[in-house]
Amino acid sequence: MIARNRHTKSVKKRAVAANRSRRPLRAEPLESRIVLDSTVVFNEIMYHPAGGADDTLEWIELHNQMAVDMDISNWSLDGGVQFQFPEGTAISGHDYLVVAINPTTLKSTAGVNDALGPFVGNLGNSGEELRLLNNDGRQMNVVDYNDTGDWPSGADGGGVSLAKINEATNSELAVNWTISPQQGGTPGATNFEADPDPVTLTF
């Protein structure tokens, strides 16, 4: 009798399992997540300095989101401009690295002593896609900025840079960018002391 009961329970369990397997699958909603970039990202871009014609003041700032040093030897910038980082290039944890079209000019005007460069090409005043590739050619970060839509137009010739509001957020989203709090931007330094409300200026 005990053996028969066990057999009956076993048959019932298999029947339940079979019924479950025939039930249609339901898509469970995913919880809301904040999408973050990883490792080294674009953080500030001076693409249209004041005066319009002086492109010698163009520069790009990268930020290391990690707490440890990041070796970016032989990584490269691609898209609107091209530049390959030399062997031995590293960014300290949570630090910044500037690549300029003319490092000498940036040093004399903004006091940035350790900017790399020059990069090849120019940053488009009306928009540009910039890609950061590692030494295997894998895309690590990308930004496709513009001066229309949700992108802040004040960075287009107003003398301020295009600056990420929170350096931990996604570089691809226009809502994560605003204009720098000062003329000339903040190359090689934190964009904002604390996360501000987006700044809107009309030029």
PDB file of C-alpha atoms in Angstrom, residues 45-183:
ATOM      1  CA  ILE A  45      34.410  68.628 -24.912  1.00  0.00           C
ATOM      2  CA  MET A  46      35.479  72.057 -26.114  1.00  0.00           C
ATOM      3  CA  TYR A  47      34.341  71.855 -29.725  1.00  0.00           C
ATOM      4  CA  HIS A  48      33.643  75.501 -30.587  1.00  0.00           C
ATOM      5  CA  PRO A  49      35.768  77.949 -28.585  1.00  0.00           C
ATOM      6  CA  ALA A  50      34.812  81.615 -28.321  1.00  0.00           C
ATOM      7  CA  GLY A  51      35.683  83.564 -31.431  1.00  0.00           C
ATOM      8  CA  GLY A  52      34.547  80.820 -33.759  1.00  0.00           C
ATOM      9  CA  ALA A  53      37.623  80.610 -35.976  1.00  0.00           C
ATOM     10  CA  ASP A  54      40.215  79.669 -33.346  1.00  0.00           C
ATOM     11  CA  ASP A  55      40.128  75.877 -33.459  1.00  0.00           C
ATOM     12  CA  THR A  56      43.551  75.689 -31.767  1.00  0.00           C
ATOM     13  CA  LEU A  57      41.666  75.686 -28.445  1.00  0.00           C
ATOM     14  CA  GLU A  58      39.679  72.520 -29.173  1.00  0.00           C
ATOM     15  CA  TRP A  59      40.119  69.677 -26.688  1.00  0.00           C
ATOM     16  CA  ILE A  60      38.530  66.491 -25.348  1.00  0.00           C
ATOM     17  CA  GLU A  61      38.570  65.338 -21.737  1.00  0.00           C
ATOM     18  CA  LEU A  62      38.332  61.699 -20.656  1.00  0.00           C
ATOM     19  CA  HIS A  63      37.443  60.518 -17.161  1.00  0.00           C
ATOM     20  CA  ASN A  64      38.415  57.286 -15.430  1.00  0.00           C
ATOM     21  CA  GLN A  65      35.290  56.105 -13.593  1.00  0.00           C
ATOM     22  CA  MET A  66      37.230  53.381 -11.800  1.00  0.00           C
ATOM     23  CA  ALA A  67      38.979  53.732  -8.437  1.00  0.00           C
ATOM     24  CA  VAL A  68      42.092  52.053  -9.875  1.00  0.00           C
ATOM     25  CA  ASP A  69      44.520  53.289 -12.515  1.00  0.00           C
ATOM     26  CA  MET A  70      43.563  52.492 -16.116  1.00  0.00           C
ATOM     27  CA  ASP A  71      46.300  51.744 -18.656  1.00  0.00           C
ATOM     28  CA  ILE A  72      45.087  53.019 -22.028  1.00  0.00           C
ATOM     29  CA  SER A  73      48.286  52.422 -23.984  1.00  0.00           C
ATOM     30  CA  ASN A  74      47.504  52.178 -27.711  1.00  0.00           C
ATOM     31  CA  TRP A  75      43.828  53.026 -27.213  1.00  0.00           C
ATOM     32  CA  SER A  76      42.571  55.547 -29.740  1.00  0.00           C
ATOM     33  CA  LEU A  77      40.071  58.288 -30.475  1.00  0.00           C
ATOM     34  CA  ASP A  78      38.127  57.815 -33.685  1.00  0.00           C
ATOM     35  CA  GLY A  79      35.243  59.399 -35.538  1.00  0.00           C
ATOM     36  CA  GLY A  80      35.483  63.143 -35.990  1.00  0.00           C
ATOM     37  CA  VAL A  81      39.107  63.174 -34.835  1.00  0.00           C
ATOM     38  CA  GLN A  82      41.858  60.592 -34.654  1.00  0.00           C
ATOM     39  CA  PHE A  83      44.487  60.077 -31.990  1.00  0.00           C
ATOM     40  CA  GLN A  84      46.375  57.064 -30.633  1.00  0.00           C
ATOM     41  CA  PHE A  85      47.465  57.110 -27.015  1.00  0.00           C
ATOM     42  CA  PRO A  86      51.182  56.366 -26.696  1.00  0.00           C
ATOM     43  CA  GLU A  87      52.611  53.406 -24.830  1.00  0.00           C
ATOM     44  CA  GLY A  88      52.637  54.014 -21.082  1.00  0.00           C
ATOM     45  CA  THR A  89      49.548  56.249 -21.031  1.00  0.00           C
ATOM     46  CA  ALA A  90      47.515  55.715 -17.857  1.00  0.00           C
ATOM     47  CA  ILE A  91      44.750  57.588 -16.062  1.00  0.00           C
ATOM     48  CA  SER A  92      44.772  57.460 -12.281  1.00  0.00           C
ATOM     49  CA  GLY A  93      41.656  56.360 -10.431  1.00  0.00           C
ATOM     50  CA  HIS A  94      38.815  58.900 -10.782  1.00  0.00           C
ATOM     51  CA  ASP A  95      41.184  61.247 -12.617  1.00  0.00           C
ATOM     52  CA  TYR A  96      41.048  63.061 -15.965  1.00  0.00           C
ATOM     53  CA  LEU A  97      43.069  63.151 -19.179  1.00  0.00           C
ATOM     54  CA  VAL A  98      42.916  65.890 -21.808  1.00  0.00           C
ATOM     55  CA  VAL A  99      43.708  65.462 -25.503  1.00  0.00           C
ATOM     56  CA  ALA A 100      44.062  68.753 -27.383  1.00  0.00           C
ATOM     57  CA  ILE A 101      44.407  69.786 -30.988  1.00  0.00           C
ATOM     58  CA  ASN A 102      47.244  72.051 -29.805  1.00  0.00           C
ATOM     59  CA  PRO A 103      48.606  71.172 -26.330  1.00  0.00           C
ATOM     60  CA  THR A 104      50.986  74.140 -26.368  1.00  0.00           C
ATOM     61  CA  THR A 105      48.173  76.634 -26.895  1.00  0.00           C
ATOM     62  CA  LEU A 106      46.046  74.973 -24.223  1.00  0.00           C
ATOM     63  CA  LYS A 107      48.948  75.193 -21.783  1.00  0.00           C
ATOM     64  CA  SER A 108      49.442  78.907 -22.403  1.00  0.00           C
ATOM     65  CA  THR A 109      45.758  79.790 -22.223  1.00  0.00           C
ATOM     66  CA  ALA A 110      44.415  77.421 -19.569  1.00  0.00           C
ATOM     67  CA  GLY A 111      47.517  76.251 -17.711  1.00  0.00           C
ATOM     68  CA  VAL A 112      47.003  72.582 -18.610  1.00  0.00           C
ATOM     69  CA  ASN A 113      50.523  71.164 -18.500  1.00  0.00           C
ATOM     70  CA  ASP A 114      49.921  67.503 -19.269  1.00  0.00           C
ATOM     71  CA  ALA A 115      47.508  67.522 -22.215  1.00  0.00           C
ATOM     72  CA  LEU A 116      48.237  64.985 -24.921  1.00  0.00           C
ATOM     73  CA  GLY A 117      48.020  65.664 -28.645  1.00  0.00           C
ATOM     74  CA  PRO A 118      47.734  66.934 -31.210  1.00  0.00           C
ATOM     75  CA  PHE A 119      44.794  64.972 -32.538  1.00  0.00           C
ATOM     76  CA  VAL A 120      44.092  64.801 -36.259  1.00  0.00           C
ATOM     77  CA  GLY A 121      40.996  66.543 -37.621  1.00  0.00           C
ATOM     78  CA  ASN A 122      38.662  69.085 -36.079  1.00  0.00           C
ATOM     79  CA  LEU A 123      35.627  68.915 -33.819  1.00  0.00           C
ATOM     80  CA  GLY A 124      32.530  69.850 -35.803  1.00  0.00           C
ATOM     81  CA  ASN A 125      30.725  72.961 -34.587  1.00  0.00           C
ATOM     82  CA  SER A 126      27.309  71.546 -35.448  1.00  0.00           C
ATOM     83  CA  GLY A 127      27.924  68.025 -34.166  1.00  0.00           C
ATOM     84  CA  GLU A 128      30.315  65.108 -34.245  1.00  0.00           C
ATOM     85  CA  GLU A 129      30.548  61.464 -33.262  1.00  0.00           C
ATOM     86  CA  LEU A 130      33.529  60.587 -31.089  1.00  0.00           C
ATOM     87  CA  ARG A 131      34.502  57.030 -30.252  1.00  0.00           C
ATOM     88  CA  LEU A 132      36.987  55.687 -27.738  1.00  0.00           C
ATOM     89  CA  LEU A 133      38.491  52.365 -28.828  1.00  0.00           C
ATOM     90  CA  ASN A 134      40.715  50.076 -26.792  1.00  0.00           C
ATOM     91  CA  ASN A 135      43.899  48.500 -28.142  1.00  0.00           C
ATOM     92  CA  ASP A 136      41.864  45.662 -29.687  1.00  0.00           C
ATOM     93  CA  GLY A 137      39.626  48.099 -31.553  1.00  0.00           C
ATOM     94  CA  ARG A 138      36.668  47.483 -29.240  1.00  0.00           C
ATOM     95  CA  GLN A 139      34.429  50.496 -28.681  1.00  0.00           C
ATOM     96  CA  MET A 140      34.626  51.496 -25.034  1.00  0.00           C
ATOM     97  CA  ASN A 141      32.638  54.725 -25.129  1.00  0.00           C
ATOM     98  CA  VAL A 142      30.885  56.955 -27.652  1.00  0.00           C
ATOM     99  CA  VAL A 143      29.282  60.380 -27.756  1.00  0.00           C
ATOM    100  CA  ASP A 144      27.480  61.898 -30.737  1.00  0.00           C
ATOM    101  CA  TYR A 145      27.022  65.504 -29.657  1.00  0.00           C
ATOM    102  CA  ASN A 146      25.019  68.166 -31.427  1.00  0.00           C
ATOM    103  CA  ASP A 147      23.965  71.792 -30.984  1.00  0.00           C
ATOM    104  CA  THR A 148      20.242  71.168 -31.478  1.00  0.00           C
ATOM    105  CA  GLY A 149      17.477  69.172 -29.814  1.00  0.00           C
ATOM    106  CA  ASP A 150      18.257  68.207 -26.236  1.00  0.00           C
ATOM    107  CA  TRP A 151      21.929  69.161 -26.591  1.00  0.00           C
ATOM    108  CA  PRO A 152      22.855  72.503 -24.959  1.00  0.00           C
ATOM    109  CA  SER A 153      23.448  75.062 -27.696  1.00  0.00           C
ATOM    110  CA  GLY A 154      25.501  77.327 -25.426  1.00  0.00           C
ATOM    111  CA  ALA A 155      28.618  75.235 -26.061  1.00  0.00           C
ATOM    112  CA  ASP A 156      28.483  76.183 -29.743  1.00  0.00           C
ATOM    113  CA  GLY A 157      30.663  79.291 -29.828  1.00  0.00           C
ATOM    114  CA  GLY A 158      29.717  80.660 -26.428  1.00  0.00           C
ATOM    115  CA  GLY A 159      33.178  80.112 -24.958  1.00  0.00           C
ATOM    116  CA  VAL A 160      32.022  77.359 -22.611  1.00  0.00           C
ATOM    117  CA  SER A 161      32.535  73.638 -23.018  1.00  0.00           C
ATOM    118  CA  LEU A 162      30.092  70.768 -23.333  1.00  0.00           C
ATOM    119  CA  ALA A 163      30.291  69.186 -19.882  1.00  0.00           C
ATOM    120  CA  LYS A 164      28.784  66.054 -18.415  1.00  0.00           C
ATOM    121  CA  ILE A 165      26.552  66.896 -15.445  1.00  0.00           C
ATOM    122  CA  ASN A 166      27.351  63.698 -13.556  1.00  0.00           C
ATOM    123  CA  GLU A 167      30.551  61.969 -14.620  1.00  0.00           C
ATOM    124  CA  ALA A 168      29.142  58.542 -13.710  1.00  0.00           C
ATOM    125  CA  THR A 169      26.313  58.662 -16.243  1.00  0.00           C
ATOM    126  CA  ASN A 170      25.984  57.501 -19.846  1.00  0.00           C
ATOM    127  CA  SER A 171      27.890  59.603 -22.378  1.00  0.00           C
ATOM    128  CA  GLU A 172      25.442  58.943 -25.213  1.00  0.00           C
ATOM    129  CA  LEU A 173      22.420  60.702 -23.703  1.00  0.00           C
ATOM    130  CA  ALA A 174      22.042  64.441 -24.337  1.00  0.00           C
ATOM    131  CA  VAL A 175      20.209  64.934 -21.026  1.00  0.00           C
ATOM    132  CA  ASN A 176      23.413  64.000 -19.195  1.00  0.00           C
ATOM    133  CA  TRP A 177      25.275  67.007 -20.627  1.00  0.00           C
ATOM    134  CA  THR A 178      25.131  70.748 -20.021  1.00  0.00           C
ATOM    135  CA  ILE A 179      27.542  73.671 -20.407  1.00  0.00           C
ATOM    136  CA  SER A 180      30.561  74.241 -18.209  1.00  0.00           C
ATOM    137  CA  PRO A 181      30.150  76.690 -15.311  1.00  0.00           C
ATOM    138  CA  GLN A 182      32.964  78.920 -16.537  1.00  0.00           C
ATOM    139  CA  GLN A 183      34.464  80.293 -19.721  1.00  0.00           C
TER     140      GLN A 183
END
